[in-house]
Coordinates of C-alpha atoms and ligand atoms in Angstrom, one line a residue:
M805 CA -21.2 -9.0 -16.5
K806 CA -18.1 -7.0 -15.7
Q807 CA -15.0 -8.2 -17.8
T808 CA -11.5 -7.1 -17.0
A809 CA -8.2 -7.3 -18.8
H810 CA -7.2 -10.1 -16.5
E811 CA -9.6 -12.5 -18.2
V812 CA -7.4 -13.5 -21.0
D813 CA -6.6 -17.0 -22.3
T814 CA -3.0 -17.3 -21.3
G815 CA -2.5 -20.7 -19.7
L816 CA 0.5 -22.0 -17.6
L817 CA 3.7 -22.9 -19.2
V818 CA 5.0 -26.4 -18.2
S819 CA 8.6 -26.2 -17.1
A820 CA 9.1 -29.8 -16.0
V821 CA 7.3 -33.1 -16.0
R822 CA 8.4 -35.5 -13.3
P823 CA 9.6 -38.8 -14.8
H824 CA 7.1 -41.7 -14.4
S825 CA 4.3 -39.3 -13.1
P826 CA 0.8 -39.5 -14.5
A827 CA 1.4 -36.5 -16.8
F828 CA 4.7 -38.1 -18.0
H829 CA 2.9 -41.3 -19.0
A830 CA 0.1 -39.3 -20.7
G831 CA 2.7 -37.5 -22.9
V832 CA 2.8 -34.0 -21.5
R833 CA 6.1 -32.3 -22.2
P834 CA 8.1 -29.3 -20.9
G835 CA 7.2 -26.3 -23.0
D836 CA 3.5 -27.2 -23.4
L837 CA 1.1 -24.5 -22.5
L838 CA -1.7 -25.8 -20.2
L839 CA -4.8 -24.0 -21.3
S840 CA -7.6 -25.8 -19.5
I841 CA -8.5 -28.8 -17.4
D842 CA -11.8 -30.5 -18.0
G843 CA -12.9 -27.3 -19.8
H844 CA -11.9 -24.9 -17.0
P845 CA -9.5 -22.2 -18.1
I846 CA -6.2 -22.3 -16.1
H847 CA -4.8 -18.9 -15.4
D848 CA -2.5 -19.7 -12.5
V849 CA -1.3 -22.4 -10.1
L850 CA -4.4 -21.9 -7.9
D851 CA -6.7 -22.7 -10.8
F852 CA -4.5 -25.7 -11.5
R853 CA -4.6 -27.1 -8.0
F854 CA -8.3 -26.6 -7.7
H855 CA -9.2 -28.3 -11.0
A856 CA -6.5 -31.0 -10.8
A857 CA -8.0 -32.6 -7.8
E858 CA -9.6 -35.4 -9.8
Q859 CA -8.2 -38.8 -10.7
R860 CA -8.7 -38.3 -14.4
L861 CA -7.9 -35.0 -16.0
Q862 CA -8.6 -33.9 -19.6
L863 CA -5.9 -31.3 -20.4
A864 CA -6.1 -28.8 -23.3
L865 CA -2.5 -28.0 -24.3
Q866 CA -0.8 -25.7 -26.8
R867 CA 2.4 -27.3 -28.2
G868 CA 3.9 -24.9 -30.7
A869 CA 1.2 -24.3 -33.4
E870 CA -0.7 -27.4 -32.3
R871 CA -3.7 -27.7 -30.0
L872 CA -3.7 -31.0 -28.1
E873 CA -6.2 -32.8 -25.8
I874 CA -4.5 -35.2 -23.4
V875 CA -6.1 -37.3 -20.8
V876 CA -4.0 -37.8 -17.6
Q877 CA -5.1 -40.9 -15.5
N878 CA -4.4 -42.0 -12.0
V879 CA -3.7 -38.6 -10.5
D880 CA -3.2 -38.9 -6.8
S881 CA -3.7 -36.0 -4.4
A882 CA -3.8 -33.4 -7.2
D883 CA -0.2 -34.4 -8.1
A884 CA -0.1 -35.0 -11.8
G885 CA 3.7 -34.5 -11.9
L886 CA 3.7 -31.0 -13.5
E887 CA 5.8 -28.0 -12.7
F888 CA 5.2 -24.6 -14.1
E889 CA 7.4 -21.8 -15.3
Q890 CA 5.5 -19.2 -13.2
D891 CA 2.7 -19.1 -10.7
L892 CA 0.6 -16.6 -12.6
G893 CA 0.1 -17.4 -16.3
D894 CA -1.7 -14.1 -16.9
G895 CA 0.8 -11.9 -15.0
V896 CA 0.2 -9.9 -11.9
H897 CA -3.2 -8.0 -11.7
T898 CA -2.7 -4.3 -11.0
C899 CA -4.9 -1.8 -9.3
D900 CA -6.9 1.0 -10.7
N901 CA -6.7 3.1 -7.5
R902 CA -4.8 6.3 -6.7
C903 CA -4.5 5.9 -2.9
V904 CA -3.5 9.1 -1.2
F905 CA -0.7 7.2 0.7
C906 CA 0.5 5.0 -2.2
F907 CA 4.2 4.5 -1.8
I908 CA 4.7 3.9 -5.6
H909 CA 3.4 7.3 -6.3
Q910 CA 6.0 8.7 -4.0
M911 CA 9.0 7.0 -5.6
P912 CA 11.6 8.8 -7.6
K913 CA 11.5 8.4 -11.4
K914 CA 13.8 6.2 -13.4
M915 CA 14.0 3.2 -11.1
R916 CA 13.6 -0.3 -12.3
K917 CA 10.2 -0.9 -13.9
P918 CA 9.2 -3.8 -11.6
L919 CA 9.5 -1.4 -8.6
Y920 CA 6.6 0.6 -10.0
L921 CA 4.3 -2.5 -10.2
M922 CA 1.0 -1.6 -8.5
D923 CA -0.1 -5.1 -7.7
D924 CA -3.5 -5.6 -6.3
D925 CA -3.9 -9.3 -7.0
F926 CA -6.2 -11.6 -4.9
R927 CA -3.9 -14.6 -5.8
L928 CA -0.9 -12.9 -4.3
S929 CA -3.0 -12.1 -1.3
F930 CA -3.8 -15.7 -0.8
M931 CA -0.4 -17.1 -1.7
H932 CA 1.9 -14.5 -0.1
G933 CA -0.2 -12.3 2.2
N934 CA -0.1 -9.2 -0.1
Y935 CA -2.8 -6.8 0.8
V936 CA -5.6 -6.2 -1.8
T937 CA -8.3 -3.6 -2.0
L938 CA -10.8 -5.9 -3.9
T939 CA -11.7 -2.9 -6.1
N940 CA -10.5 -4.3 -9.4
L941 CA -12.3 -7.7 -9.4
S942 CA -14.7 -8.8 -12.2
D943 CA -17.8 -10.9 -11.4
T944 CA -15.9 -13.9 -12.8
E945 CA -13.0 -13.3 -10.4
W946 CA -15.4 -12.9 -7.5
T947 CA -17.1 -16.2 -8.4
R948 CA -13.7 -17.8 -8.5
I949 CA -12.6 -16.5 -5.1
L950 CA -15.8 -17.8 -3.5
E951 CA -15.8 -21.1 -5.4
Q952 CA -12.1 -21.9 -4.7
R953 CA -12.5 -20.6 -1.2
L954 CA -9.2 -18.7 -1.1
S955 CA -8.8 -18.2 2.6
P956 CA -7.4 -16.2 4.3
L957 CA -7.2 -13.1 2.2
Y958 CA -5.4 -9.9 3.3
V959 CA -7.5 -6.9 2.6
S960 CA -6.7 -3.2 2.6
V961 CA -9.7 -1.6 4.3
H962 CA -8.4 1.7 5.5
A963 CA -12.0 2.9 6.5
T964 CA -15.4 1.2 6.5
E965 CA -17.3 4.4 5.6
P966 CA -17.7 4.1 1.8
A967 CA -17.1 7.8 1.0
L968 CA -14.0 8.0 3.2
R969 CA -12.7 4.7 1.8
G970 CA -13.3 6.0 -1.8
T971 CA -11.3 9.2 -0.9
L972 CA -8.4 7.2 0.6
L973 CA -8.2 4.9 -2.4
G974 CA -8.4 7.9 -4.7
R975 CA -11.4 6.5 -6.5
G976 CA -13.5 9.6 -6.4
A977 CA -16.6 7.6 -5.5
P978 CA -17.8 5.8 -2.4
T979 CA -16.2 2.3 -2.2
A980 CA -18.0 0.1 0.3
I981 CA -16.1 -2.8 1.8
L982 CA -18.4 -4.3 4.4
P983 CA -20.8 -6.1 2.0
Q984 CA -17.7 -7.7 0.3
L985 CA -16.3 -8.8 3.7
R986 CA -19.7 -10.4 4.5
M987 CA -19.8 -12.2 1.2
L988 CA -16.4 -13.6 1.8
A989 CA -17.3 -14.7 5.3
D990 CA -20.5 -16.4 4.0
A991 CA -18.4 -18.4 1.6
G992 CA -16.1 -19.6 4.4
I993 CA -13.2 -17.1 3.7
D994 CA -11.3 -15.4 6.6
V995 CA -9.9 -12.0 6.2
H996 CA -7.0 -10.1 7.8
A997 CA -7.6 -6.4 7.4
Q998 CA -5.2 -3.5 7.1
I999 CA -5.7 0.2 7.9
V1000 CA -3.0 2.6 6.6
L1001 CA -3.5 5.5 9.1
C1002 CA -3.4 9.0 7.7
P1003 CA -3.6 11.7 10.4
G1004 CA -6.5 13.9 9.9
L1005 CA -8.2 11.6 7.4
N1006 CA -9.1 8.2 8.8
D1007 CA -8.1 8.6 12.5
G1008 CA -10.2 9.6 15.6
D1009 CA -13.9 8.7 15.3
H1010 CA -13.3 7.3 11.8
L1011 CA -10.8 4.8 13.1
R1012 CA -13.0 3.9 16.0
Q1013 CA -15.9 3.3 13.7
T1014 CA -13.7 1.3 11.3
I1015 CA -12.4 -1.0 14.1
E1016 CA -15.9 -1.4 15.6
E1017 CA -17.5 -2.3 12.3
L1018 CA -14.7 -4.7 11.4
A1019 CA -15.0 -6.3 14.8
E1020 CA -18.7 -6.9 14.0
E1021 CA -17.5 -9.1 11.2
H1022 CA -15.3 -11.3 13.5
P1023 CA -16.8 -14.8 13.9
A1024 CA -17.3 -14.3 17.6
A1025 CA -19.6 -11.3 16.9
S1026 CA -21.3 -12.4 13.7
G1027 CA -21.9 -16.0 14.7
K1028 CA -20.5 -17.1 11.3
R1029 CA -17.8 -19.7 10.9
C1030 CA -15.5 -17.2 9.2
G1031 CA -15.0 -13.5 9.1
V1032 CA -12.5 -10.7 9.8
L1033 CA -9.9 -12.2 12.2
S1034 CA -7.5 -9.3 12.8
T1035 CA -6.8 -5.7 11.8
A1036 CA -3.4 -4.1 11.3
I1037 CA -3.0 -0.4 11.8
V1038 CA 0.1 1.0 10.1
P1039 CA 1.2 4.6 10.0
V1040 CA 1.4 6.3 6.6
G1041 CA 5.0 6.6 5.2
L1042 CA 5.8 9.7 3.3
T1043 CA 8.9 10.2 1.1
R1044 CA 10.6 13.3 -0.1
F1045 CA 9.3 12.6 -3.6
R1046 CA 5.7 13.2 -2.6
R1047 CA 4.6 15.9 -5.0
G1048 CA 1.3 16.7 -6.7
L1049 CA -0.5 14.3 -4.3
A1050 CA -3.3 15.0 -1.8
P1051 CA -1.7 16.5 1.4
V1052 CA -1.2 14.0 4.1
E1053 CA 0.4 14.8 7.5
H1054 CA 3.4 13.0 9.0
V1055 CA 3.0 10.7 12.0
E1056 CA 5.0 12.3 14.8
H1057 CA 6.1 11.2 18.3
D1058 CA 3.1 12.6 20.3
Y1059 CA 0.6 11.4 17.7
A1060 CA 2.0 7.9 17.9
G1061 CA 1.8 7.9 21.7
G1062 CA -1.8 9.0 21.4
M1063 CA -2.6 6.3 18.9
I1064 CA -1.1 3.6 21.3
A1065 CA -3.2 4.9 24.1
A1066 CA -6.4 5.1 21.9
V1067 CA -6.1 1.6 20.6
S1068 CA -5.3 0.1 24.0
R1069 CA -8.5 1.9 25.4
M1070 CA -10.5 -0.1 22.8
E1071 CA -8.6 -3.3 23.6
R1072 CA -10.4 -4.4 26.8
A1073 CA -13.9 -4.3 25.2
L1074 CA -12.6 -6.1 22.1
R1075 CA -11.0 -8.9 24.1
R1076 CA -14.1 -9.3 26.3
R1077 CA -16.3 -9.5 23.2
L1078 CA -14.2 -11.4 20.7
G1079 CA -11.6 -13.2 22.9
T1080 CA -8.8 -11.5 21.0
R1081 CA -7.1 -8.1 20.8
F1082 CA -8.3 -8.0 17.2
A1083 CA -6.5 -4.7 16.3
W1084 CA -2.7 -4.5 16.3
L1085 CA -0.5 -1.5 15.9
A1086 CA 2.5 -1.8 13.6
D1087 CA 5.9 -1.9 15.3
E1088 CA 6.6 1.6 13.9
W1089 CA 4.1 3.2 16.3
Y1090 CA 6.1 2.1 19.3
F1091 CA 9.3 3.2 17.7
L1092 CA 7.9 6.7 16.9
A1093 CA 6.4 7.0 20.4
G1094 CA 9.5 5.8 22.1
A1095 CA 7.3 3.3 23.9
P1096 CA 8.4 -0.2 25.1
W1097 CA 8.0 -3.0 22.6
P1098 CA 5.0 -5.2 23.5
G1099 CA 5.7 -8.7 24.9
R1100 CA 5.1 -11.9 23.0
R1101 CA 1.7 -12.6 24.5
H1102 CA 0.5 -9.2 23.1
Y1103 CA 0.7 -10.6 19.6
E1104 CA -1.2 -13.8 20.3
A1105 CA -0.5 -16.0 17.3
F1106 CA 1.1 -13.1 15.3
P1107 CA -1.8 -12.9 12.8
Q1108 CA -0.4 -9.8 11.1
L1109 CA 3.2 -10.9 10.7
E1110 CA 2.5 -10.6 6.9
D1111 CA 2.3 -6.8 7.6
G1112 CA 5.5 -6.9 9.7
I1113 CA 3.6 -6.6 13.0
G1114 CA 5.5 -8.2 15.8
T1115 CA 8.8 -8.6 13.9
V1116 CA 10.6 -6.6 16.6
R1117 CA 9.3 -8.9 19.3
L1118 CA 10.4 -11.9 17.3
F1119 CA 13.8 -10.3 16.8
L1120 CA 14.1 -9.6 20.6
D1121 CA 13.0 -13.2 21.5
D1122 CA 15.4 -14.7 19.0
A1123 CA 18.2 -12.5 20.4
K1124 CA 17.4 -13.7 23.9
N1125 CA 17.3 -17.4 22.9
V1126 CA 20.5 -17.3 20.8
S1127 CA 22.3 -15.4 23.6
R1128 CA 22.1 -18.4 25.8
R1129 CA 23.9 -20.5 23.2
L1130 CA 26.7 -18.2 22.3
P1131 CA 30.3 -19.2 23.1
D1132 CA 32.5 -17.4 25.6
R1133 CA 35.2 -17.0 23.0
A1134 CA 34.7 -16.7 19.2
P1135 CA 36.1 -19.7 17.2
R1136 CA 37.9 -17.1 15.1
P1137 CA 38.3 -13.3 15.8
V1138 CA 35.3 -11.3 14.6
Q1139 CA 35.4 -7.6 13.7
A1140 CA 32.4 -6.4 11.9
T1141 CA 30.2 -3.3 11.4
L1142 CA 26.4 -4.1 11.3
V1143 CA 24.4 -1.9 9.1
T1144 CA 20.7 -1.3 9.8
A1145 CA 18.0 1.3 9.4
E1146 CA 16.8 3.8 12.1
M1147 CA 13.9 1.8 13.3
A1148 CA 16.0 -1.3 14.2
A1149 CA 19.0 0.6 15.4
G1150 CA 18.1 0.3 19.1
I1151 CA 17.5 -3.5 19.1
V1152 CA 20.5 -4.2 16.9
T1153 CA 22.7 -2.1 19.1
E1154 CA 21.5 -4.0 22.1
F1155 CA 22.3 -7.3 20.5
A1156 CA 25.7 -6.0 19.4
A1157 CA 26.5 -5.2 23.0
R1158 CA 25.7 -8.8 23.9
L1159 CA 28.0 -10.0 21.1
N1160 CA 30.8 -7.8 22.4
R1161 CA 30.8 -9.7 25.6
I1162 CA 32.3 -12.7 23.7
A1163 CA 36.1 -12.8 23.8
D1164 CA 37.6 -11.9 20.4
V1165 CA 34.4 -10.2 19.1
S1166 CA 34.2 -6.6 18.2
V1167 CA 31.1 -5.4 16.5
N1168 CA 29.6 -1.9 16.1
V1169 CA 26.4 -0.6 14.4
C1170 CA 26.2 1.9 11.6
T1171 CA 22.7 3.3 11.5
I1172 CA 21.9 4.2 7.9
K1173 CA 19.5 7.2 7.5
N1174 CA 17.4 6.8 4.4
G1175 CA 18.7 9.8 2.3
F1176 CA 17.3 8.2 -0.9
F1177 CA 13.6 8.3 0.0
G1178 CA 14.0 10.7 2.9
G1179 CA 10.8 11.7 4.7
D1180 CA 9.5 9.1 7.2
I1181 CA 11.2 6.0 5.7
R1182 CA 13.2 4.3 8.5
I1183 CA 13.0 0.6 7.7
A1184 CA 15.8 -1.6 6.5
G1185 CA 13.7 -3.0 3.6
L1186 CA 13.9 0.4 1.9
L1187 CA 17.6 1.1 2.3
T1188 CA 19.6 1.6 -0.8
A1189 CA 23.2 0.6 -1.5
T1190 CA 24.1 4.2 -2.2
D1191 CA 23.1 5.3 1.3
I1192 CA 25.0 2.3 2.8
I1193 CA 28.2 3.1 0.9
L1194 CA 28.1 6.8 1.7
Q1195 CA 27.3 6.4 5.4
V1196 CA 29.7 3.4 6.1
R1197 CA 32.5 5.5 4.5
Q1198 CA 31.7 8.3 6.9
F1199 CA 31.3 6.0 9.9
R1200 CA 34.2 6.3 12.3
G1201 CA 35.5 2.9 13.4
A1202 CA 34.0 0.9 10.5
H1203 CA 35.4 -2.6 10.7
E1204 CA 37.0 -4.7 7.9
Q1205 CA 33.8 -6.6 7.4
V1206 CA 30.4 -5.0 6.9
V1207 CA 27.2 -7.1 7.5
A1208 CA 23.8 -6.1 6.1
P1209 CA 20.5 -8.1 6.6
K1210 CA 19.0 -9.6 3.5
I1211 CA 15.8 -7.6 3.9
C1212 CA 17.9 -4.8 2.2
L1213 CA 17.9 -6.8 -1.0
R1214 CA 15.0 -7.4 -3.4
A1215 CA 14.1 -11.0 -4.4
D1216 CA 16.4 -10.7 -7.3
G1217 CA 19.4 -10.1 -5.0
L1218 CA 19.9 -6.4 -6.0
F1219 CA 19.5 -3.4 -3.8
L1220 CA 16.7 -1.0 -4.6
D1221 CA 19.1 1.1 -6.6
D1222 CA 20.3 -1.8 -8.7
L1223 CA 23.7 -2.4 -7.1
T1224 CA 24.7 -5.8 -6.0
P1225 CA 26.4 -6.8 -2.7
A1226 CA 29.6 -7.3 -4.8
D1227 CA 29.3 -3.7 -6.1
V1228 CA 29.0 -2.4 -2.5
S1229 CA 32.0 -4.5 -1.4
A1230 CA 34.0 -3.0 -4.3
Q1231 CA 33.0 0.6 -3.6
L1232 CA 33.6 0.2 0.1
G1233 CA 36.9 -1.6 -0.4
R1234 CA 35.8 -4.2 2.2
P1235 CA 33.6 -7.2 2.1
L1236 CA 29.9 -6.8 2.5
V1237 CA 28.3 -9.9 3.9
V1238 CA 24.6 -10.4 3.6
S1239 CA 23.2 -12.3 6.6
G1240 CA 19.7 -13.6 7.4
N1241 CA 17.4 -11.2 9.2
R1242 CA 17.4 -12.8 12.6
P1243 CA 20.0 -12.4 15.4
S1244 CA 20.6 -16.2 15.1
D1245 CA 21.3 -15.8 11.3
L1246 CA 23.7 -13.0 12.1
C1247 CA 25.6 -15.2 14.6
V1248 CA 25.9 -17.9 11.9
A1249 CA 27.2 -15.3 9.4
L1250 CA 29.8 -14.1 11.9
G1251 CA 30.9 -17.7 12.5
L1252 CA 29.8 -17.6 16.2
L1253 CA 27.3 -20.4 15.7
P1254 CA 27.2 -23.3 13.3
Q1255 CA 24.3 -23.3 10.8
A1256 CA 22.3 -26.0 12.5
R1257 CA 22.1 -24.2 15.8
A1258 CA 20.3 -21.1 14.5
A1259 CA 17.1 -20.6 16.4
P1260 CA 14.0 -21.9 14.7
I1261 CA 11.9 -18.8 15.2
S1262 CA 10.3 -17.5 12.0
A1263 CA 10.8 -13.8 11.4
N1264 CA 10.8 -12.9 7.7
R1265 CA 11.5 -9.2 8.3
W1266 CA 13.3 -7.1 10.7
L1267 CA 10.9 -4.3 10.0
M1268 CA 7.6 -3.7 8.4
E1269 CA 7.1 -2.8 4.8
P1270 CA 4.5 -0.4 3.7
G1271 CA 1.5 -2.2 2.2
A1272 CA -1.2 -1.6 -0.3
Ligands
LIG2186 S1 -1.5 1.7 -2.4 FE1 -1.8 -0.2 -3.5 S2 -3.9 -0.1 -4.1 FE2 -3.4 2.0 -3.6 S3 -2.7 2.9 -5.5 FE3 -0.9 2.1 -4.6 S4 -0.7 0.0 -5.4 FE4 -2.8 0.7 -5.9

């Protein structure tokens, strides 16, 4: 049986025990390491939730040098009263691929170590919608996915032809995906698929074949209860640091237009057969082609929002909704410069024009070109503080206040190049305000709307992020 480095006995560190909970009464303490429940090793919170769904739990714990067995009684709805230091006791599982389009291989050297993390972890796919290739799984992990029925999973397919997929993943050997997708469907697990489109590699007939073969795995075609529900097609993103890697062509304006036409030609048959569009193009295709943004109905239930698909539509709809609720006059004068990346510049500028119709409001938009990564990188999520500082300084008419969307910051509150918003404020000599990503959030940040009146539409990102 295949064994990987992921199968280590690490356990989950207890960070808190709720007072008067079953675990509290049984004597579990913060700082205990939960090793197993009823003999099942616990690697992460998914293991915990799965195995804690009994009324009586036998916990194996490590407390300092001591091994303990504690029985927890009267557990209701898998809630023993435990909280854990982290979700993944054994750390993030990483990939053993060398994808021709991998963004991490195109990053400059000497950035923060976590930025080079090549995660390919089925748990993060289930919990957060990260795309996984399913190439690094041991038999034990496969058994676990099927047993715990982790659905839906987000899977990087790229191509269904095994040899081509192997080439795209840089594995040097055919890497079949369809048998794995069928195994997941048979176990009641749905999949959202992703294709990173590399011109000249997996486009044309290859793309048609991939979409058709994935569509065969949709429940409406296979007759199964579960299957491949949607497919995202995102254009490859190339940075100026791409050296020593397999040659991959840029996606240009005409190519993007051709892709929109090709996918919409397939759409009618897919909808007739499956009752869904099934394949969605990333927002960036419409930007590159200069094509109109699709309407809300195009995205159905936004099944690929995890891949950023449809975020521009959500932004536009939120802007429209919030526009109806804006005051005629600002409660206090607003003068602000909004920073954004190239892809969102058009829609942010349009919204800024609406804001400027409010008395005592003057906003303008500074579009930041990504000088740091260069190449095709045009999304706000990959802007650096250095580019923002440099280009706001050069921007004629920059206002006293500068506003950036929080998508520019990593989860730790830092920009990609390690500067904080306070650092940027200090270097600009004017305050940098970080607002939420939606137009309604921006209105709250500018004091034009109270917090409670922000529109309830969910849009995590202004723009798509490159995926695995
Ligand atoms: S794109 Fe993802 S799966 Fe491919 S090499 Fe990079 S991190 Fe690994």
